[in-house]
Amino acid sequence: MEHITLLYDPAQEHVVQDQIIPVFGDQISQVQPFQHNEVSRLPISHACCVVTYLNDEQLSEVVPAAIREKWTLGFLPHPDMKEARQGYGISGDLLEAIVDIRQRDKGINADLLICNDKPVFNTVVIGNSLSLMSANVSRNPILSRMDKVKSIFRHPELLKPRPFTITTGNKPPIKTAALGIISVLHGKSSLVSRILLKDSFINDGRLHVLILAPRSIMELVRFSVSSAFGQNGSQRMPSFIGHIKTRSVLISSEIPMDFSQDNKLMSSREIELHVSADKLTIIPGRYLVVDNKKSDAEEKFKVGTLPQGESFLKEFAAESLPWVFHASTHEFKGLFTVLRENARPSSAYLTLMVLSTMLATFGLFANSTPVIIGAMILAPLMSPIISLSMGVLRQDRKLTLQSMKTIGYGLLLGYIAAILLTWLSPLQAMNDEITARIRPNLLDLGVAIVSGIAGAYAHAREEVAKTLAGVAIAVALVPPLAVSGIGIGWADWDAFIGALLLLMTNLAGIVLAGSFTFMLLGFSPLHLAKKGLLVSLLVVVIVSMPLGYGSFTMIRDHKVIRSLSNFTVDDITVKQVSVVRGNPMTLSVTLVSEEPIDNEDLDRVKAAISREVGTEVMLEALIVVKK
């Protein structure tokens, strides 16, 4: 750029003389100090290149004159030019900004966002609480946001939605309620727009309006945290944010709206926003993205998920946001229909319970993992248990009793099928698949809880319902039922009690986790859910007591196996250790030696192992002699 006029803030004259003029050199043809209300009288020629070193407020006076006189504006990062620097992508480093201007032969035509007849350099924010998400990036955005989160929780009135009417083009007015609204000219204007807006430019002739209407505090905080770590245009638009991309929009309210225009606080009943396309010629900063193709940008109206309807809006705007969103009856009507249907003991359900238990029993006798997995997928028991979770959560007596009855019918038929097959089978020996299900521990409770969360979430979200088969495999309800039936058939009460405990663990864990998940998803307020959750938690605690002992035993057995791995006594090596029984501790071991092993050697090995594990042991030994 040649023949530059430098327009500067008189309060920064020392910076102009020491750091700006020496770098530009002969390119500066004249230097003019800024004078309030005197911009139109400045002796600056028409169509000149004017480089400014001004704050945001001073620039707001210069821009109308620049449009009228067709100046090309370049911007240097004045310490108080925060909004324009953000809006025009100007480097915060003075020398970098000077280089960007000197390397440009000409400027570009840029749009200008106008709010109530005043130019906007960066953002218009309606609603105080939205500073949490709309603020510019500071040196430490995460810490800055944490301070704003604390401020909002100290002033809960900021979390109360308010009604708005939004009118644009020939569209019918949109009456909604929201925490607030953010308007920007392009996607680089603010932190939230950089994350959410794609293909948005300063010269595409469109403005953006983001209407933020979260249903809960958790939804708001979750989005705020995720956006703090998001990349430009990398995050999907959350369902609670409405998005309008258009040329002009009118936002109105029956009571005055507090809003900030480029961080300057104002108030009005109506806020009119429109784009003056290609009105301003600027030298863009290095961080500004420009649409070089000048494609005709399409308008967007994504407002279908916003709160609408007179009765719902009245309820939604009556109080501050709850911690957890409470779905309306209309919103979970479809889910309740499915859960009530799942709670009925249909012929298909009863048939599948018999078939899946029979398949699991055959798989257990055959020691076949694939067959047992097939039985898990076939088993329908998960559905009425999830229905029971909702019944317990909402204190719905009918749904709870119906679900329990359906579960009881399924278990009864499963037991009958497993016992009959056991009596008909000539097999009477334990194997790995059966043994694995008669010693439950706290890990099994963890599996049940996670599976309950997944099951409830999959029922509540249609798009992930296909994962229910994976949940059924994970929690494995039918195999312990079959093992328990086998224990009855064999009159092996240890096997029966162990498998029954695992089955009860799965049931209790799923009901508790499912109820808690449904509550977090907004299907019941806490005061209604409290009793059901406490009862479910009590059952889980009772079940956890024997599981704790099982976990202790499992940890002890693993320590024994690890300590005896390749344990040597003279020339005898202990291999393939497993714990057969715990009281007294009976170990199955393989003893490897190059010489025959007699009874004295066995006694010596047994004594050494007893000293190693710290308790008296019984050995079941396989002797291998290497030659």
CSV table of N, CA and C in Angstrom, one decimal, residues 399-526:
chain,number,residue,atom,x,y,z
A,399,LEU,N,-46.7,-49.9,36.4
A,399,LEU,CA,-45.6,-50.3,35.6
A,399,LEU,C,-44.6,-51.2,36.4
A,400,THR,N,-44.4,-50.9,37.7
A,400,THR,CA,-43.5,-51.7,38.5
A,400,THR,C,-44.0,-53.1,38.7
A,401,LEU,N,-45.3,-53.2,39.1
A,401,LEU,CA,-45.8,-54.5,39.3
A,401,LEU,C,-45.9,-55.4,38.0
A,402,GLN,N,-46.3,-54.7,36.9
A,402,GLN,CA,-46.3,-55.4,35.7
A,402,GLN,C,-45.0,-55.9,35.2
A,403,SER,N,-43.9,-55.1,35.4
A,403,SER,CA,-42.6,-55.5,35.0
A,403,SER,C,-42.1,-56.6,35.9
A,404,MET,N,-42.3,-56.5,37.2
A,404,MET,CA,-41.9,-57.6,38.1
A,404,MET,C,-42.6,-58.9,37.8
A,405,LYS,N,-43.9,-58.8,37.5
A,405,LYS,CA,-44.6,-60.0,37.1
A,405,LYS,C,-44.0,-60.7,35.8
A,406,THR,N,-43.7,-59.8,34.8
A,406,THR,CA,-43.2,-60.3,33.6
A,406,THR,C,-41.8,-61.0,33.8
A,407,ILE,N,-41.0,-60.3,34.6
A,407,ILE,CA,-39.6,-60.8,35.0
A,407,ILE,C,-39.8,-62.2,35.7
A,408,GLY,N,-40.7,-62.2,36.6
A,408,GLY,CA,-41.0,-63.4,37.4
A,408,GLY,C,-41.4,-64.6,36.5
A,409,TYR,N,-42.3,-64.3,35.6
A,409,TYR,CA,-42.7,-65.4,34.6
A,409,TYR,C,-41.6,-65.9,33.8
A,410,GLY,N,-40.7,-64.9,33.3
A,410,GLY,CA,-39.6,-65.3,32.5
A,410,GLY,C,-38.6,-66.2,33.3
A,411,LEU,N,-38.3,-65.8,34.6
A,411,LEU,CA,-37.4,-66.6,35.4
A,411,LEU,C,-37.9,-67.9,35.7
A,412,LEU,N,-39.2,-68.0,36.0
A,412,LEU,CA,-39.9,-69.3,36.3
A,412,LEU,C,-39.7,-70.3,35.1
A,413,LEU,N,-40.1,-69.8,33.9
A,413,LEU,CA,-40.0,-70.7,32.8
A,413,LEU,C,-38.5,-71.0,32.5
A,414,GLY,N,-37.6,-70.1,32.7
A,414,GLY,CA,-36.2,-70.4,32.5
A,414,GLY,C,-35.7,-71.4,33.5
A,415,TYR,N,-36.1,-71.3,34.7
A,415,TYR,CA,-35.7,-72.4,35.7
A,415,TYR,C,-36.3,-73.7,35.3
A,416,ILE,N,-37.5,-73.8,34.9
A,416,ILE,CA,-38.2,-75.1,34.5
A,416,ILE,C,-37.4,-75.7,33.4
A,417,ALA,N,-37.1,-74.9,32.3
A,417,ALA,CA,-36.3,-75.4,31.2
A,417,ALA,C,-35.0,-75.9,31.6
A,418,ALA,N,-34.2,-75.1,32.4
A,418,ALA,CA,-32.9,-75.5,32.8
A,418,ALA,C,-32.9,-76.8,33.6
A,419,ILE,N,-33.8,-76.9,34.6
A,419,ILE,CA,-33.9,-78.1,35.4
A,419,ILE,C,-34.2,-79.3,34.6
A,420,LEU,N,-35.2,-79.2,33.7
A,420,LEU,CA,-35.6,-80.4,32.9
A,420,LEU,C,-34.4,-80.9,32.1
A,421,LEU,N,-33.8,-79.9,31.4
A,421,LEU,CA,-32.6,-80.3,30.6
A,421,LEU,C,-31.5,-81.0,31.4
A,422,THR,N,-31.3,-80.5,32.6
A,422,THR,CA,-30.3,-81.0,33.5
A,422,THR,C,-30.7,-82.5,33.9
A,423,TRP,N,-31.9,-82.7,34.2
A,423,TRP,CA,-32.3,-84.1,34.6
A,423,TRP,C,-32.2,-85.0,33.4
A,424,LEU,N,-32.4,-84.5,32.2
A,424,LEU,CA,-32.3,-85.3,31.0
A,424,LEU,C,-30.9,-85.5,30.5
A,425,SER,N,-30.0,-84.7,31.0
A,425,SER,CA,-28.6,-84.8,30.5
A,425,SER,C,-27.8,-85.8,31.4
A,426,PRO,N,-27.0,-86.6,30.7
A,426,PRO,CA,-26.1,-87.5,31.5
A,426,PRO,C,-24.9,-86.8,32.1
A,427,LEU,N,-24.6,-85.5,31.7
A,427,LEU,CA,-23.5,-84.8,32.2
A,427,LEU,C,-23.7,-84.3,33.6
A,428,GLN,N,-22.7,-84.6,34.5
A,428,GLN,CA,-22.8,-84.2,35.9
A,428,GLN,C,-21.5,-83.5,36.4
A,429,ALA,N,-20.7,-83.0,35.4
A,429,ALA,CA,-19.4,-82.5,35.8
A,429,ALA,C,-19.3,-81.0,35.6
A,430,MET,N,-18.7,-80.3,36.5
A,430,MET,CA,-18.4,-78.9,36.4
A,430,MET,C,-17.4,-78.7,35.2
A,431,ASN,N,-17.6,-77.5,34.5
A,431,ASN,CA,-16.6,-77.1,33.5
A,431,ASN,C,-16.3,-75.6,33.7
A,432,ASP,N,-15.5,-75.1,32.9
A,432,ASP,CA,-15.0,-73.7,33.0
A,432,ASP,C,-16.2,-72.7,32.9
A,433,GLU,N,-17.1,-72.9,32.0
A,433,GLU,CA,-18.2,-72.0,31.8
A,433,GLU,C,-19.2,-72.0,33.0
A,434,ILE,N,-19.4,-73.2,33.6
A,434,ILE,CA,-20.3,-73.2,34.7
A,434,ILE,C,-19.6,-72.6,35.9
A,435,THR,N,-18.4,-73.0,36.2
A,435,THR,CA,-17.6,-72.5,37.3
A,435,THR,C,-17.5,-71.0,37.3
A,436,ALA,N,-17.4,-70.4,36.1
A,436,ALA,CA,-17.2,-69.0,36.0
A,436,ALA,C,-18.4,-68.2,36.5
A,437,ARG,N,-19.6,-68.8,36.7
A,437,ARG,CA,-20.8,-68.1,37.0
A,437,ARG,C,-21.3,-68.5,38.4
A,438,ILE,N,-20.5,-69.1,39.2
A,438,ILE,CA,-20.9,-69.4,40.6
A,438,ILE,C,-20.1,-68.7,41.6
A,439,ARG,N,-19.2,-67.8,41.2
A,439,ARG,CA,-18.3,-67.1,42.1
A,439,ARG,C,-18.4,-65.6,41.8
A,440,PRO,N,-19.5,-65.0,41.9
A,440,PRO,CA,-19.7,-63.5,41.6
A,440,PRO,C,-18.9,-62.6,42.5
A,441,ASN,N,-18.5,-61.5,42.0
A,441,ASN,CA,-17.7,-60.5,42.8
A,441,ASN,C,-18.2,-59.1,42.4
A,442,LEU,N,-17.5,-58.1,42.9
A,442,LEU,CA,-17.9,-56.7,42.7
A,442,LEU,C,-17.7,-56.3,41.2
A,443,LEU,N,-16.8,-57.0,40.5
A,443,LEU,CA,-16.6,-56.7,39.1
A,443,LEU,C,-17.9,-57.0,38.3
A,444,ASP,N,-18.6,-58.1,38.7
A,444,ASP,CA,-19.9,-58.4,38.1
A,444,ASP,C,-20.9,-57.3,38.4
A,445,LEU,N,-20.9,-56.7,39.6
A,445,LEU,CA,-21.8,-55.6,39.9
A,445,LEU,C,-21.5,-54.4,39.0
A,446,GLY,N,-20.2,-54.2,38.8
A,446,GLY,CA,-19.8,-53.1,37.9
A,446,GLY,C,-20.3,-53.3,36.5
A,447,VAL,N,-20.2,-54.5,36.0
A,447,VAL,CA,-20.7,-54.8,34.6
A,447,VAL,C,-22.2,-54.6,34.6
A,448,ALA,N,-22.9,-55.0,35.6
A,448,ALA,CA,-24.4,-54.8,35.6
A,448,ALA,C,-24.8,-53.3,35.6
A,449,ILE,N,-24.0,-52.5,36.4
A,449,ILE,CA,-24.4,-51.1,36.5
A,449,ILE,C,-24.1,-50.4,35.1
A,450,VAL,N,-23.0,-50.7,34.5
A,450,VAL,CA,-22.7,-50.1,33.2
A,450,VAL,C,-23.7,-50.5,32.2
A,451,SER,N,-24.1,-51.8,32.2
A,451,SER,CA,-25.1,-52.3,31.3
A,451,SER,C,-26.4,-51.7,31.5
A,452,GLY,N,-26.8,-51.4,32.8
A,452,GLY,CA,-28.0,-50.7,33.1
A,452,GLY,C,-28.1,-49.3,32.5
A,453,ILE,N,-26.9,-48.6,32.6
A,453,ILE,CA,-26.8,-47.3,32.1
A,453,ILE,C,-27.0,-47.3,30.6
A,454,ALA,N,-26.3,-48.3,29.9
A,454,ALA,CA,-26.4,-48.4,28.5
A,454,ALA,C,-27.8,-48.8,28.0
A,455,GLY,N,-28.4,-49.7,28.8
A,455,GLY,CA,-29.8,-50.2,28.4
A,455,GLY,C,-30.8,-49.1,28.5
A,456,ALA,N,-30.7,-48.3,29.6
A,456,ALA,CA,-31.7,-47.1,29.7
A,456,ALA,C,-31.4,-46.1,28.6
A,457,TYR,N,-30.1,-45.8,28.4
A,457,TYR,CA,-29.8,-44.8,27.4
A,457,TYR,C,-30.2,-45.2,26.0
A,458,ALA,N,-30.0,-46.5,25.7
A,458,ALA,CA,-30.4,-47.0,24.4
A,458,ALA,C,-31.9,-47.0,24.2
A,459,HIS,N,-32.7,-47.2,25.2
A,459,HIS,CA,-34.2,-47.2,25.1
A,459,HIS,C,-34.6,-45.7,25.0
A,460,ALA,N,-33.9,-44.8,25.6
A,460,ALA,CA,-34.3,-43.4,25.6
A,460,ALA,C,-33.9,-42.7,24.3
A,461,ARG,N,-32.9,-43.2,23.6
A,461,ARG,CA,-32.4,-42.6,22.4
A,461,ARG,C,-32.6,-43.6,21.2
A,462,GLU,N,-33.5,-43.4,20.3
A,462,GLU,CA,-33.8,-44.3,19.3
A,462,GLU,C,-32.6,-44.5,18.4
A,463,GLU,N,-31.8,-43.5,18.2
A,463,GLU,CA,-30.6,-43.7,17.3
A,463,GLU,C,-29.6,-44.7,17.8
A,464,VAL,N,-29.6,-45.0,19.1
A,464,VAL,CA,-28.6,-46.0,19.6
A,464,VAL,C,-29.3,-47.3,20.0
A,465,ALA,N,-30.5,-47.5,19.7
A,465,ALA,CA,-31.3,-48.7,20.1
A,465,ALA,C,-30.6,-49.9,19.6
A,466,LYS,N,-29.9,-49.8,18.5
A,466,LYS,CA,-29.3,-51.0,17.9
A,466,LYS,C,-28.2,-51.6,18.7
A,467,THR,N,-27.7,-50.9,19.7
A,467,THR,CA,-26.7,-51.4,20.6
A,467,THR,C,-27.2,-52.3,21.7
A,468,LEU,N,-28.5,-52.5,21.8
A,468,LEU,CA,-29.1,-53.3,22.8
A,468,LEU,C,-28.6,-54.7,22.8
A,469,ALA,N,-28.3,-55.3,21.6
A,469,ALA,CA,-27.7,-56.6,21.6
A,469,ALA,C,-26.4,-56.7,22.3
A,470,GLY,N,-25.6,-55.6,22.1
A,470,GLY,CA,-24.3,-55.6,22.8
A,470,GLY,C,-24.5,-55.5,24.3
A,471,VAL,N,-25.5,-54.7,24.8
A,471,VAL,CA,-25.8,-54.7,26.2
A,471,VAL,C,-26.2,-56.0,26.7
A,472,ALA,N,-27.0,-56.8,26.0
A,472,ALA,CA,-27.4,-58.1,26.4
A,472,ALA,C,-26.3,-59.0,26.6
A,473,ILE,N,-25.3,-59.0,25.6
A,473,ILE,CA,-24.1,-59.8,25.7
A,473,ILE,C,-23.3,-59.4,27.0
A,474,ALA,N,-23.2,-58.1,27.2
A,474,ALA,CA,-22.3,-57.7,28.3
A,474,ALA,C,-22.9,-58.1,29.7
A,475,VAL,N,-24.2,-58.0,29.9
A,475,VAL,CA,-24.7,-58.3,31.2
A,475,VAL,C,-25.0,-59.7,31.4
A,476,ALA,N,-25.2,-60.5,30.4
A,476,ALA,CA,-25.4,-62.0,30.5
A,476,ALA,C,-26.3,-62.4,31.5
A,477,LEU,N,-27.6,-62.1,31.3
A,477,LEU,CA,-28.6,-62.5,32.3
A,477,LEU,C,-29.0,-63.9,32.3
A,478,VAL,N,-29.1,-64.5,31.1
A,478,VAL,CA,-29.6,-65.9,31.1
A,478,VAL,C,-28.6,-66.9,31.5
A,479,PRO,N,-27.3,-66.8,31.2
A,479,PRO,CA,-26.4,-67.9,31.7
A,479,PRO,C,-26.4,-68.1,33.2
A,480,PRO,N,-26.4,-67.1,34.0
A,480,PRO,CA,-26.5,-67.4,35.5
A,480,PRO,C,-27.8,-68.1,35.9
A,481,LEU,N,-28.9,-67.7,35.2
A,481,LEU,CA,-30.2,-68.3,35.4
A,481,LEU,C,-30.1,-69.8,35.0
A,482,ALA,N,-29.5,-70.1,33.9
A,482,ALA,CA,-29.3,-71.5,33.5
A,482,ALA,C,-28.4,-72.3,34.5
A,483,VAL,N,-27.3,-71.7,35.0
A,483,VAL,CA,-26.4,-72.3,35.9
A,483,VAL,C,-27.2,-72.6,37.2
A,484,SER,N,-28.0,-71.6,37.7
A,484,SER,CA,-28.7,-71.8,38.9
A,484,SER,C,-29.7,-72.9,38.7
A,485,GLY,N,-30.4,-73.0,37.6
A,485,GLY,CA,-31.2,-74.2,37.3
A,485,GLY,C,-30.5,-75.5,37.3
A,486,ILE,N,-29.3,-75.5,36.7
A,486,ILE,CA,-28.4,-76.7,36.7
A,486,ILE,C,-28.1,-77.1,38.2
A,487,GLY,N,-27.8,-76.1,39.0
A,487,GLY,CA,-27.5,-76.4,40.4
A,487,GLY,C,-28.7,-77.1,41.1
A,488,ILE,N,-29.9,-76.6,40.8
A,488,ILE,CA,-31.1,-77.3,41.4
A,488,ILE,C,-31.2,-78.7,40.8
A,489,GLY,N,-31.0,-78.9,39.5
A,489,GLY,CA,-31.1,-80.2,38.9
A,489,GLY,C,-30.0,-81.2,39.5
A,490,TRP,N,-28.9,-80.7,39.8
A,490,TRP,CA,-27.8,-81.5,40.4
A,490,TRP,C,-27.9,-81.6,41.9
A,491,ALA,N,-28.8,-80.8,42.5
A,491,ALA,CA,-28.8,-80.7,43.9
A,491,ALA,C,-27.5,-80.2,44.5
A,492,ASP,N,-26.8,-79.4,43.7
A,492,ASP,CA,-25.6,-78.7,44.1
A,492,ASP,C,-25.9,-77.3,44.6
A,493,TRP,N,-26.1,-77.2,45.9
A,493,TRP,CA,-26.7,-75.9,46.4
A,493,TRP,C,-25.6,-74.8,46.4
A,494,ASP,N,-24.3,-75.1,46.4
A,494,ASP,CA,-23.3,-74.1,46.3
A,494,ASP,C,-23.4,-73.5,44.9
A,495,ALA,N,-23.5,-74.3,43.9
A,495,ALA,CA,-23.7,-73.8,42.5
A,495,ALA,C,-25.0,-73.0,42.4
A,496,PHE,N,-26.0,-73.5,42.9
A,496,PHE,CA,-27.3,-72.8,42.9
A,496,PHE,C,-27.2,-71.4,43.5
A,497,ILE,N,-26.7,-71.3,44.7
A,497,ILE,CA,-26.6,-70.1,45.4
A,497,ILE,C,-25.7,-69.1,44.7
A,498,GLY,N,-24.5,-69.6,44.3
A,498,GLY,CA,-23.6,-68.7,43.6
A,498,GLY,C,-24.1,-68.1,42.3
A,499,ALA,N,-24.8,-68.9,41.5
A,499,ALA,CA,-25.4,-68.4,40.3
A,499,ALA,C,-26.6,-67.5,40.5
A,500,LEU,N,-27.4,-67.9,41.5
A,500,LEU,CA,-28.5,-67.0,41.9
A,500,LEU,C,-28.0,-65.6,42.4
A,501,LEU,N,-26.9,-65.6,43.1
A,501,LEU,CA,-26.4,-64.3,43.6
A,501,LEU,C,-25.9,-63.5,42.4
A,502,LEU,N,-25.3,-64.1,41.4
A,502,LEU,CA,-24.9,-63.4,40.2
A,502,LEU,C,-26.1,-62.8,39.5
A,503,LEU,N,-27.2,-63.6,39.4
A,503,LEU,CA,-28.4,-63.2,38.7
A,503,LEU,C,-29.0,-62.0,39.4
A,504,MET,N,-29.1,-62.1,40.8
A,504,MET,CA,-29.7,-61.0,41.6
A,504,MET,C,-28.8,-59.8,41.5
A,505,THR,N,-27.5,-60.0,41.4
A,505,THR,CA,-26.6,-58.8,41.2
A,505,THR,C,-26.9,-58.1,39.9
A,506,ASN,N,-27.0,-58.9,38.8
A,506,ASN,CA,-27.3,-58.2,37.6
A,506,ASN,C,-28.7,-57.5,37.6
A,507,LEU,N,-29.7,-58.1,38.2
A,507,LEU,CA,-31.0,-57.5,38.3
A,507,LEU,C,-30.9,-56.2,39.1
A,508,ALA,N,-30.3,-56.2,40.3
A,508,ALA,CA,-30.3,-55.0,41.1
A,508,ALA,C,-29.4,-53.9,40.5
A,509,GLY,N,-28.3,-54.3,39.9
A,509,GLY,CA,-27.4,-53.3,39.3
A,509,GLY,C,-28.1,-52.6,38.1
A,510,ILE,N,-28.8,-53.4,37.3
A,510,ILE,CA,-29.4,-52.8,36.1
A,510,ILE,C,-30.6,-51.9,36.5
A,511,VAL,N,-31.4,-52.3,37.5
A,511,VAL,CA,-32.5,-51.4,37.9
A,511,VAL,C,-32.0,-50.1,38.5
A,512,LEU,N,-31.0,-50.2,39.4
A,512,LEU,CA,-30.4,-48.9,40.0
A,512,LEU,C,-29.8,-48.0,38.9
A,513,ALA,N,-29.0,-48.6,38.1
A,513,ALA,CA,-28.3,-47.8,37.1
A,513,ALA,C,-29.3,-47.3,36.0
A,514,GLY,N,-30.3,-48.1,35.6
A,514,GLY,CA,-31.3,-47.7,34.7
A,514,GLY,C,-32.1,-46.5,35.2
A,515,SER,N,-32.5,-46.6,36.5
A,515,SER,CA,-33.3,-45.6,37.1
A,515,SER,C,-32.5,-44.3,37.2
A,516,PHE,N,-31.3,-44.4,37.6
A,516,PHE,CA,-30.5,-43.1,37.7
A,516,PHE,C,-30.2,-42.5,36.4
A,517,THR,N,-30.0,-43.3,35.3
A,517,THR,CA,-29.8,-42.8,34.0
A,517,THR,C,-31.1,-42.1,33.5
A,518,PHE,N,-32.2,-42.7,33.7
A,518,PHE,CA,-33.5,-42.1,33.3
A,518,PHE,C,-33.7,-40.7,34.0
A,519,MET,N,-33.3,-40.7,35.2
A,519,MET,CA,-33.4,-39.4,36.0
A,519,MET,C,-32.5,-38.3,35.4
A,520,LEU,N,-31.3,-38.7,35.1
A,520,LEU,CA,-30.4,-37.7,34.5
A,520,LEU,C,-30.8,-37.3,33.1
A,521,LEU,N,-31.5,-38.1,32.4
A,521,LEU,CA,-32.1,-37.8,31.1
A,521,LEU,C,-33.3,-37.0,31.1
A,522,GLY,N,-33.8,-36.7,32.4
A,522,GLY,CA,-34.9,-35.8,32.6
A,522,GLY,C,-36.3,-36.4,32.6
A,523,PHE,N,-36.4,-37.8,32.9
A,523,PHE,CA,-37.6,-38.4,32.9
A,523,PHE,C,-38.3,-38.5,34.3
A,524,SER,N,-37.7,-37.8,35.2
A,524,SER,CA,-38.4,-37.7,36.5
A,524,SER,C,-37.6,-36.7,37.4
A,525,PRO,N,-38.3,-35.8,38.1
A,525,PRO,CA,-37.7,-34.9,39.0
A,525,PRO,C,-37.1,-35.7,40.2
A,526,LEU,N,-36.1,-35.1,40.9
A,526,LEU,CA,-35.4,-35.8,42.0
A,526,LEU,C,-36.4,-36.1,43.1
